[in-house]
Structure formats: C-alpha cells, structure tokens
C-alpha cells in the first residue's frame, strides 16, 4: 500500500466554506494555547528570578544598614568633639557634616534630610503678623506690601509654612519698628521644629582626575 498516495476529495462550495471555517477555528485555538503556554512560562521565569533576587537584596540591605549604623556610630564622638572645638550649639543644629582627610584625598558627608514642621504656637505668631500687616492696607503701595507678606505666610500643598519664607519675614521684621510684627515673627521662629526623615552618607575620593563619588545605592552602582 502506497503511504504517500494522495486522495482527492470533492467538496461543494458550502462544504469548502465549512472546512475553511473549521480549519481557521483550529488554528485560532492552537494560537491561543501557545500564548497561554508562553504566559505560564513567563510567569514561572518571573517567579524564579524574583525568588532568587529578593534574598540577595535583603542581605545587601542588611549589610548597608549595618555599615551605615557603624559609620554614624563611629562618628558620634567626632561630632561631639567638633561641637566642642568649633563652639557649635546643637539646638537648631547643622543637618550635615563633611569630614576630609588631612591630605585632601578622601571625604565623607554625614547628614539627615529634614522637613519643615512647627509647634502649635506657630498659629499665634502668624495671627500677630497678619494683624499687623492687615492694618497697613491703606493705599495701593501698602496693599502691595500686604500681598507680598501674605504670600510669605502661605502654606505649601502639605499645609506647612516654608522655613525659607520665614527668613524673608525676619528680614522685613528687622527693618520694621513695630513690636507686634517682630514678636509675631519671633514666635514663628521659636515654633520651628524640623523633623528628620532619613540619614544619609556621601563618600568621595580624589585622584588625578578629580573627585569621585562612591556609589552607595543600587541605583548609582
């Protein structure tokens, strides 16, 4: 028996259309099955790679945390000595400190990011400043000054008064002889209580090409 022998089947136009539709449906199901299998394979690969990466990254995170805490701990006494030698006060203190080796080849900056924050008494200071400023609105020139000061008292999207604007208020208060204005600004300043968010370390070394930052994050490395 000839296995390679072909058989011709005669079909009507309607039967040919039905067969074509059947064949197309089978091919569609085959494509859908291949895509499903590819998605399952992709999901499996993702699971394997994430499961492998997470423990390594957790280990790296712990190492970074350990080194970071060690560095800050080692420099605590240095910061205390610096405050004593340089006659620095800690209240309202410096939020970053840079230390450079004597030969100028290496330096480390230790600091903390802060956000502006105030005690409740800030509202009393703002009320005093507003009271004084609003009393000045008598003509176009004074109204322009009032608007400028009111903009300095405007809060940001988080409802916080910006410390940089308070500095501008201080300059205006110093130029004023009004005690209410000056006292109001003083209360605002005394209410300032910045909150620390994250501590950071910046390490650099210098060669013939200049200063180079040592990458200390996954993003920078």
PDB file of C-alpha atoms in Angstrom:
ATOM      1  CA  UNK A   1       0.000   0.000   0.000  1.00  0.00           C
ATOM      2  CA  UNK A   2       1.417   3.395  -1.037  1.00  0.00           C
ATOM      3  CA  UNK A   3       1.515   5.580   2.095  1.00  0.00           C
ATOM      4  CA  UNK A   4       2.385   8.668   0.022  1.00  0.00           C
ATOM      5  CA  UNK A   5      -0.647   8.327  -2.138  1.00  0.00           C
ATOM      6  CA  UNK A   6      -2.879  11.403  -2.020  1.00  0.00           C
ATOM      7  CA  UNK A   7      -6.618  11.352  -2.092  1.00  0.00           C
ATOM      8  CA  UNK A   8      -8.693  13.977  -3.743  1.00  0.00           C
ATOM      9  CA  UNK A   9     -11.934  14.812  -2.013  1.00  0.00           C
ATOM     10  CA  UNK A  10     -14.539  16.694  -3.906  1.00  0.00           C
ATOM     11  CA  UNK A  11     -16.495  19.198  -1.870  1.00  0.00           C
ATOM     12  CA  UNK A  12     -19.228  21.572  -2.667  1.00  0.00           C
ATOM     13  CA  UNK A  13     -18.680  25.304  -2.176  1.00  0.00           C
ATOM     14  CA  UNK A  14     -20.650  25.123   1.060  1.00  0.00           C
ATOM     15  CA  UNK A  15     -18.539  22.229   2.328  1.00  0.00           C
ATOM     16  CA  UNK A  16     -15.320  24.071   1.415  1.00  0.00           C
ATOM     17  CA  UNK A  17     -16.506  27.100   3.377  1.00  0.00           C
ATOM     18  CA  UNK A  18     -17.330  24.921   6.378  1.00  0.00           C
ATOM     19  CA  UNK A  19     -13.939  23.208   6.192  1.00  0.00           C
ATOM     20  CA  UNK A  20     -12.131  26.565   5.931  1.00  0.00           C
ATOM     21  CA  UNK A  21     -14.045  27.835   8.945  1.00  0.00           C
ATOM     22  CA  UNK A  22     -13.202  24.646  10.875  1.00  0.00           C
ATOM     23  CA  UNK A  23      -9.508  24.930   9.972  1.00  0.00           C
ATOM     24  CA  UNK A  24      -9.411  28.604  10.984  1.00  0.00           C
ATOM     25  CA  UNK A  25     -11.041  27.778  14.323  1.00  0.00           C
ATOM     26  CA  UNK A  26      -8.489  25.026  14.978  1.00  0.00           C
ATOM     27  CA  UNK A  27      -5.597  27.380  14.158  1.00  0.00           C
ATOM     28  CA  UNK A  28      -7.113  30.052  16.434  1.00  0.00           C
ATOM     29  CA  UNK A  29      -7.308  27.583  19.328  1.00  0.00           C
ATOM     30  CA  UNK A  30      -3.730  26.494  18.659  1.00  0.00           C
ATOM     31  CA  UNK A  31      -2.533  30.125  18.777  1.00  0.00           C
ATOM     32  CA  UNK A  32      -4.462  30.735  21.990  1.00  0.00           C
ATOM     33  CA  UNK A  33      -2.928  27.611  23.527  1.00  0.00           C
ATOM     34  CA  UNK A  34       0.601  28.698  22.537  1.00  0.00           C
ATOM     35  CA  UNK A  35       0.020  32.160  24.044  1.00  0.00           C
ATOM     36  CA  UNK A  36      -1.310  30.602  27.245  1.00  0.00           C
ATOM     37  CA  UNK A  37       1.734  28.342  27.497  1.00  0.00           C
ATOM     38  CA  UNK A  38       4.041  31.321  26.842  1.00  0.00           C
ATOM     39  CA  UNK A  39       2.307  33.305  29.604  1.00  0.00           C
ATOM     40  CA  UNK A  40       2.668  30.433  32.018  1.00  0.00           C
ATOM     41  CA  UNK A  41       6.347  30.056  31.120  1.00  0.00           C
ATOM     42  CA  UNK A  42       6.872  33.819  31.570  1.00  0.00           C
ATOM     43  CA  UNK A  43       5.164  33.761  34.984  1.00  0.00           C
ATOM     44  CA  UNK A  44       7.328  30.824  36.047  1.00  0.00           C
ATOM     45  CA  UNK A  45      10.531  32.597  34.990  1.00  0.00           C
ATOM     46  CA  UNK A  46       9.463  35.751  36.857  1.00  0.00           C
ATOM     47  CA  UNK A  47       8.716  33.738  39.995  1.00  0.00           C
ATOM     48  CA  UNK A  48      12.113  32.041  39.856  1.00  0.00           C
ATOM     49  CA  UNK A  49      14.093  35.239  39.264  1.00  0.00           C
ATOM     50  CA  UNK A  50      12.239  37.273  41.914  1.00  0.00           C
ATOM     51  CA  UNK A  51      12.585  34.447  44.440  1.00  0.00           C
ATOM     52  CA  UNK A  52      16.341  34.367  43.725  1.00  0.00           C
ATOM     53  CA  UNK A  53      16.844  38.156  43.784  1.00  0.00           C
ATOM     54  CA  UNK A  54      14.866  39.063  46.929  1.00  0.00           C
ATOM     55  CA  UNK A  55      17.046  37.142  49.464  1.00  0.00           C
ATOM     56  CA  UNK A  56      20.198  38.591  47.889  1.00  0.00           C
ATOM     57  CA  UNK A  57      18.785  42.127  48.007  1.00  0.00           C
ATOM     58  CA  UNK A  58      17.604  41.625  51.601  1.00  0.00           C
ATOM     59  CA  UNK A  59      21.124  40.535  52.513  1.00  0.00           C
ATOM     60  CA  UNK A  60      22.592  43.559  50.727  1.00  0.00           C
ATOM     61  CA  UNK A  61      20.126  45.861  52.516  1.00  0.00           C
ATOM     62  CA  UNK A  62      21.127  44.475  55.897  1.00  0.00           C
ATOM     63  CA  UNK A  63      24.822  44.895  55.058  1.00  0.00           C
ATOM     64  CA  UNK A  64      24.261  48.516  54.015  1.00  0.00           C
ATOM     65  CA  UNK A  65      22.246  49.171  57.183  1.00  0.00           C
ATOM     66  CA  UNK A  66      24.968  47.638  59.332  1.00  0.00           C
ATOM     67  CA  UNK A  67      27.747  49.657  57.701  1.00  0.00           C
ATOM     68  CA  UNK A  68      25.665  52.840  57.839  1.00  0.00           C
ATOM     69  CA  UNK A  69      24.928  52.423  61.544  1.00  0.00           C
ATOM     70  CA  UNK A  70      28.595  51.608  62.196  1.00  0.00           C
ATOM     71  CA  UNK A  71      29.806  54.743  60.401  1.00  0.00           C
ATOM     72  CA  UNK A  72      27.324  57.005  62.204  1.00  0.00           C
ATOM     73  CA  UNK A  73      28.227  55.335  65.497  1.00  0.00           C
ATOM     74  CA  UNK A  74      31.958  55.804  64.888  1.00  0.00           C
ATOM     75  CA  UNK A  75      31.482  59.462  64.019  1.00  0.00           C
ATOM     76  CA  UNK A  76      29.283  60.255  67.025  1.00  0.00           C
ATOM     77  CA  UNK A  77      32.284  61.087  69.181  1.00  0.00           C
ATOM     78  CA  UNK A  78      33.796  63.050  66.285  1.00  0.00           C
ATOM     79  CA  UNK A  79      30.628  65.163  66.059  1.00  0.00           C
ATOM     80  CA  UNK A  80      30.714  65.770  69.814  1.00  0.00           C
ATOM     81  CA  UNK A  81      34.346  66.880  69.616  1.00  0.00           C
ATOM     82  CA  UNK A  82      33.541  69.097  66.624  1.00  0.00           C
ATOM     83  CA  UNK A  83      30.735  70.787  68.532  1.00  0.00           C
ATOM     84  CA  UNK A  84      33.098  71.452  71.425  1.00  0.00           C
ATOM     85  CA  UNK A  85      36.119  72.551  69.373  1.00  0.00           C
ATOM     86  CA  UNK A  86      34.105  74.719  66.992  1.00  0.00           C
ATOM     87  CA  UNK A  87      31.856  76.013  69.798  1.00  0.00           C
ATOM     88  CA  UNK A  88      28.763  74.843  67.935  1.00  0.00           C
ATOM     89  CA  UNK A  89      25.367  74.558  69.551  1.00  0.00           C
ATOM     90  CA  UNK A  90      23.275  71.504  68.877  1.00  0.00           C
ATOM     91  CA  UNK A  91      19.917  73.226  69.098  1.00  0.00           C
ATOM     92  CA  UNK A  92      18.643  74.078  65.662  1.00  0.00           C
ATOM     93  CA  UNK A  93      21.952  72.442  64.691  1.00  0.00           C
ATOM     94  CA  UNK A  94      23.653  71.594  61.490  1.00  0.00           C
ATOM     95  CA  UNK A  95      21.959  68.892  59.433  1.00  0.00           C
ATOM     96  CA  UNK A  96      25.074  67.800  57.519  1.00  0.00           C
ATOM     97  CA  UNK A  97      28.750  67.495  58.377  1.00  0.00           C
ATOM     98  CA  UNK A  98      31.646  66.941  55.971  1.00  0.00           C
ATOM     99  CA  UNK A  99      34.957  65.439  57.102  1.00  0.00           C
ATOM    100  CA  UNK A 100      38.035  65.494  54.845  1.00  0.00           C
ATOM    101  CA  UNK A 101      41.356  63.726  55.409  1.00  0.00           C
ATOM    102  CA  UNK A 102      44.409  65.895  56.019  1.00  0.00           C
ATOM    103  CA  UNK A 103      45.881  65.064  52.619  1.00  0.00           C
ATOM    104  CA  UNK A 104      42.624  66.067  50.913  1.00  0.00           C
ATOM    105  CA  UNK A 105      42.188  62.716  49.174  1.00  0.00           C
ATOM    106  CA  UNK A 106      39.011  61.432  50.861  1.00  0.00           C
ATOM    107  CA  UNK A 107      35.923  62.928  52.423  1.00  0.00           C
ATOM    108  CA  UNK A 108      32.680  61.787  53.988  1.00  0.00           C
ATOM    109  CA  UNK A 109      29.487  63.774  54.449  1.00  0.00           C
ATOM    110  CA  UNK A 110      27.037  62.646  57.131  1.00  0.00           C
ATOM    111  CA  UNK A 111      23.634  64.252  57.193  1.00  0.00           C
ATOM    112  CA  UNK A 112      19.917  63.895  57.574  1.00  0.00           C
ATOM    113  CA  UNK A 113      17.094  65.042  55.350  1.00  0.00           C
ATOM    114  CA  UNK A 114      14.569  67.195  57.172  1.00  0.00           C
ATOM    115  CA  UNK A 115      11.084  68.526  56.570  1.00  0.00           C
ATOM    116  CA  UNK A 116       9.764  71.813  57.904  1.00  0.00           C
ATOM    117  CA  UNK A 117       7.497  71.414  60.918  1.00  0.00           C
ATOM    118  CA  UNK A 118       6.193  73.713  63.660  1.00  0.00           C
ATOM    119  CA  UNK A 119       4.686  73.508  67.126  1.00  0.00           C
ATOM    120  CA  UNK A 120       1.110  74.733  67.582  1.00  0.00           C
ATOM    121  CA  UNK A 121       2.344  78.117  68.820  1.00  0.00           C
ATOM    122  CA  UNK A 122       3.174  78.993  65.219  1.00  0.00           C
ATOM    123  CA  UNK A 123      -0.504  79.902  64.748  1.00  0.00           C
ATOM    124  CA  UNK A 124      -0.208  82.639  67.393  1.00  0.00           C
ATOM    125  CA  UNK A 125       2.790  84.114  65.621  1.00  0.00           C
ATOM    126  CA  UNK A 126       1.069  84.020  62.247  1.00  0.00           C
ATOM    127  CA  UNK A 127      -2.014  85.731  63.725  1.00  0.00           C
ATOM    128  CA  UNK A 128       0.138  88.555  65.152  1.00  0.00           C
ATOM    129  CA  UNK A 129       1.927  89.086  61.844  1.00  0.00           C
ATOM    130  CA  UNK A 130      -1.368  89.066  59.932  1.00  0.00           C
ATOM    131  CA  UNK A 131      -2.885  91.567  62.360  1.00  0.00           C
ATOM    132  CA  UNK A 132      -0.020  93.989  61.878  1.00  0.00           C
ATOM    133  CA  UNK A 133       0.221  93.575  58.110  1.00  0.00           C
ATOM    134  CA  UNK A 134      -3.525  93.930  57.503  1.00  0.00           C
ATOM    135  CA  UNK A 135      -3.506  97.196  59.449  1.00  0.00           C
ATOM    136  CA  UNK A 136      -1.148  98.625  56.813  1.00  0.00           C
ATOM    137  CA  UNK A 137      -3.534  98.174  53.876  1.00  0.00           C
ATOM    138  CA  UNK A 138      -4.451 101.813  53.392  1.00  0.00           C
ATOM    139  CA  UNK A 139      -3.372 102.565  49.810  1.00  0.00           C
ATOM    140  CA  UNK A 140      -2.106 100.775  46.686  1.00  0.00           C
ATOM    141  CA  UNK A 141       1.536 100.789  47.819  1.00  0.00           C
ATOM    142  CA  UNK A 142       0.791  99.419  51.265  1.00  0.00           C
ATOM    143  CA  UNK A 143      -1.609  96.861  49.814  1.00  0.00           C
ATOM    144  CA  UNK A 144       1.223  95.595  47.596  1.00  0.00           C
ATOM    145  CA  UNK A 145       3.352  95.102  50.726  1.00  0.00           C
ATOM    146  CA  UNK A 146       0.470  93.326  52.447  1.00  0.00           C
ATOM    147  CA  UNK A 147       0.078  90.952  49.499  1.00  0.00           C
ATOM    148  CA  UNK A 148       3.834  90.224  49.466  1.00  0.00           C
ATOM    149  CA  UNK A 149       3.849  89.341  53.177  1.00  0.00           C
ATOM    150  CA  UNK A 150       0.688  87.273  52.878  1.00  0.00           C
ATOM    151  CA  UNK A 151       2.379  85.219  50.159  1.00  0.00           C
ATOM    152  CA  UNK A 152       5.235  84.533  52.576  1.00  0.00           C
ATOM    153  CA  UNK A 153       2.687  83.259  55.082  1.00  0.00           C
ATOM    154  CA  UNK A 154       1.056  80.986  52.501  1.00  0.00           C
ATOM    155  CA  UNK A 155       1.438  77.284  53.217  1.00  0.00           C
ATOM    156  CA  UNK A 156       2.601  74.646  50.749  1.00  0.00           C
ATOM    157  CA  UNK A 157       0.490  71.758  49.452  1.00  0.00           C
ATOM    158  CA  UNK A 158       1.144  69.840  52.667  1.00  0.00           C
ATOM    159  CA  UNK A 159      -0.090  72.748  54.774  1.00  0.00           C
ATOM    160  CA  UNK A 160       3.384  73.658  56.027  1.00  0.00           C
ATOM    161  CA  UNK A 161       4.956  77.094  56.295  1.00  0.00           C
ATOM    162  CA  UNK A 162       8.284  77.123  54.444  1.00  0.00           C
ATOM    163  CA  UNK A 163      11.299  77.973  56.597  1.00  0.00           C
ATOM    164  CA  UNK A 164      12.901  79.922  53.729  1.00  0.00           C
ATOM    165  CA  UNK A 165       9.916  82.276  53.715  1.00  0.00           C
ATOM    166  CA  UNK A 166      10.200  82.806  57.458  1.00  0.00           C
ATOM    167  CA  UNK A 167      13.755  84.034  56.855  1.00  0.00           C
ATOM    168  CA  UNK A 168      12.379  86.629  54.475  1.00  0.00           C
ATOM    169  CA  UNK A 169       9.820  87.616  57.093  1.00  0.00           C
ATOM    170  CA  UNK A 170      12.641  88.028  59.611  1.00  0.00           C
ATOM    171  CA  UNK A 171      14.429  90.493  57.314  1.00  0.00           C
ATOM    172  CA  UNK A 172      11.243  92.506  56.892  1.00  0.00           C
ATOM    173  CA  UNK A 173      10.613  92.458  60.650  1.00  0.00           C
ATOM    174  CA  UNK A 174      14.167  93.642  61.361  1.00  0.00           C
ATOM    175  CA  UNK A 175      13.550  96.617  59.064  1.00  0.00           C
ATOM    176  CA  UNK A 176      10.298  97.373  60.861  1.00  0.00           C
ATOM    177  CA  UNK A 177       9.983  99.172  64.176  1.00  0.00           C
ATOM    178  CA  UNK A 178       6.676  97.503  65.013  1.00  0.00           C
ATOM    179  CA  UNK A 179       6.919  95.282  68.073  1.00  0.00           C
ATOM    180  CA  UNK A 180       3.860  93.222  67.122  1.00  0.00           C
ATOM    181  CA  UNK A 181       5.408  92.318  63.773  1.00  0.00           C
ATOM    182  CA  UNK A 182       8.757  91.472  65.335  1.00  0.00           C
ATOM    183  CA  UNK A 183       7.207  89.456  68.162  1.00  0.00           C
ATOM    184  CA  UNK A 184       4.985  87.548  65.745  1.00  0.00           C
ATOM    185  CA  UNK A 185       7.956  86.535  63.616  1.00  0.00           C
ATOM    186  CA  UNK A 186       9.920  85.610  66.752  1.00  0.00           C
ATOM    187  CA  UNK A 187       7.115  83.273  67.849  1.00  0.00           C
ATOM    188  CA  UNK A 188       7.053  81.657  64.401  1.00  0.00           C
ATOM    189  CA  UNK A 189      10.820  81.118  64.538  1.00  0.00           C
ATOM    190  CA  UNK A 190      10.682  79.654  68.044  1.00  0.00           C
ATOM    191  CA  UNK A 191       7.902  77.305  66.923  1.00  0.00           C
ATOM    192  CA  UNK A 192      10.121  75.832  64.207  1.00  0.00           C
ATOM    193  CA  UNK A 193      10.731  72.163  64.926  1.00  0.00           C
ATOM    194  CA  UNK A 194      12.130  70.446  61.814  1.00  0.00           C
ATOM    195  CA  UNK A 195      11.574  66.708  61.615  1.00  0.00           C
ATOM    196  CA  UNK A 196      14.346  64.400  60.463  1.00  0.00           C
ATOM    197  CA  UNK A 197      13.372  61.877  57.785  1.00  0.00           C
ATOM    198  CA  UNK A 198      16.373  59.870  56.572  1.00  0.00           C
ATOM    199  CA  UNK A 199      20.049  59.835  57.413  1.00  0.00           C
ATOM    200  CA  UNK A 200      22.479  59.680  54.518  1.00  0.00           C
ATOM    201  CA  UNK A 201      26.181  59.152  53.858  1.00  0.00           C
ATOM    202  CA  UNK A 202      28.110  60.604  50.936  1.00  0.00           C
ATOM    203  CA  UNK A 203      31.600  59.208  50.381  1.00  0.00           C
ATOM    204  CA  UNK A 204      34.139  60.562  47.886  1.00  0.00           C
ATOM    205  CA  UNK A 205      37.753  60.064  46.927  1.00  0.00           C
ATOM    206  CA  UNK A 206      40.111  62.184  44.854  1.00  0.00           C
ATOM    207  CA  UNK A 207      42.680  61.209  42.229  1.00  0.00           C
ATOM    208  CA  UNK A 208      44.454  62.968  39.371  1.00  0.00           C
ATOM    209  CA  UNK A 209      41.120  63.291  37.540  1.00  0.00           C
ATOM    210  CA  UNK A 210      39.318  64.945  40.435  1.00  0.00           C
ATOM    211  CA  UNK A 211      36.669  63.932  42.945  1.00  0.00           C
ATOM    212  CA  UNK A 212      34.656  60.736  42.504  1.00  0.00           C
ATOM    213  CA  UNK A 213      31.510  59.764  44.378  1.00  0.00           C
ATOM    214  CA  UNK A 214      31.480  56.221  45.746  1.00  0.00           C
ATOM    215  CA  UNK A 215      28.133  54.652  44.700  1.00  0.00           C
ATOM    216  CA  UNK A 216      26.259  53.628  47.841  1.00  0.00           C
ATOM    217  CA  UNK A 217      22.895  52.698  46.338  1.00  0.00           C
ATOM    218  CA  UNK A 218      21.693  50.095  43.858  1.00  0.00           C
ATOM    219  CA  UNK A 219      20.629  52.940  41.569  1.00  0.00           C
ATOM    220  CA  UNK A 220      24.072  54.566  41.475  1.00  0.00           C
ATOM    221  CA  UNK A 221      26.260  51.454  41.417  1.00  0.00           C
TER     222      UNK A 221
END
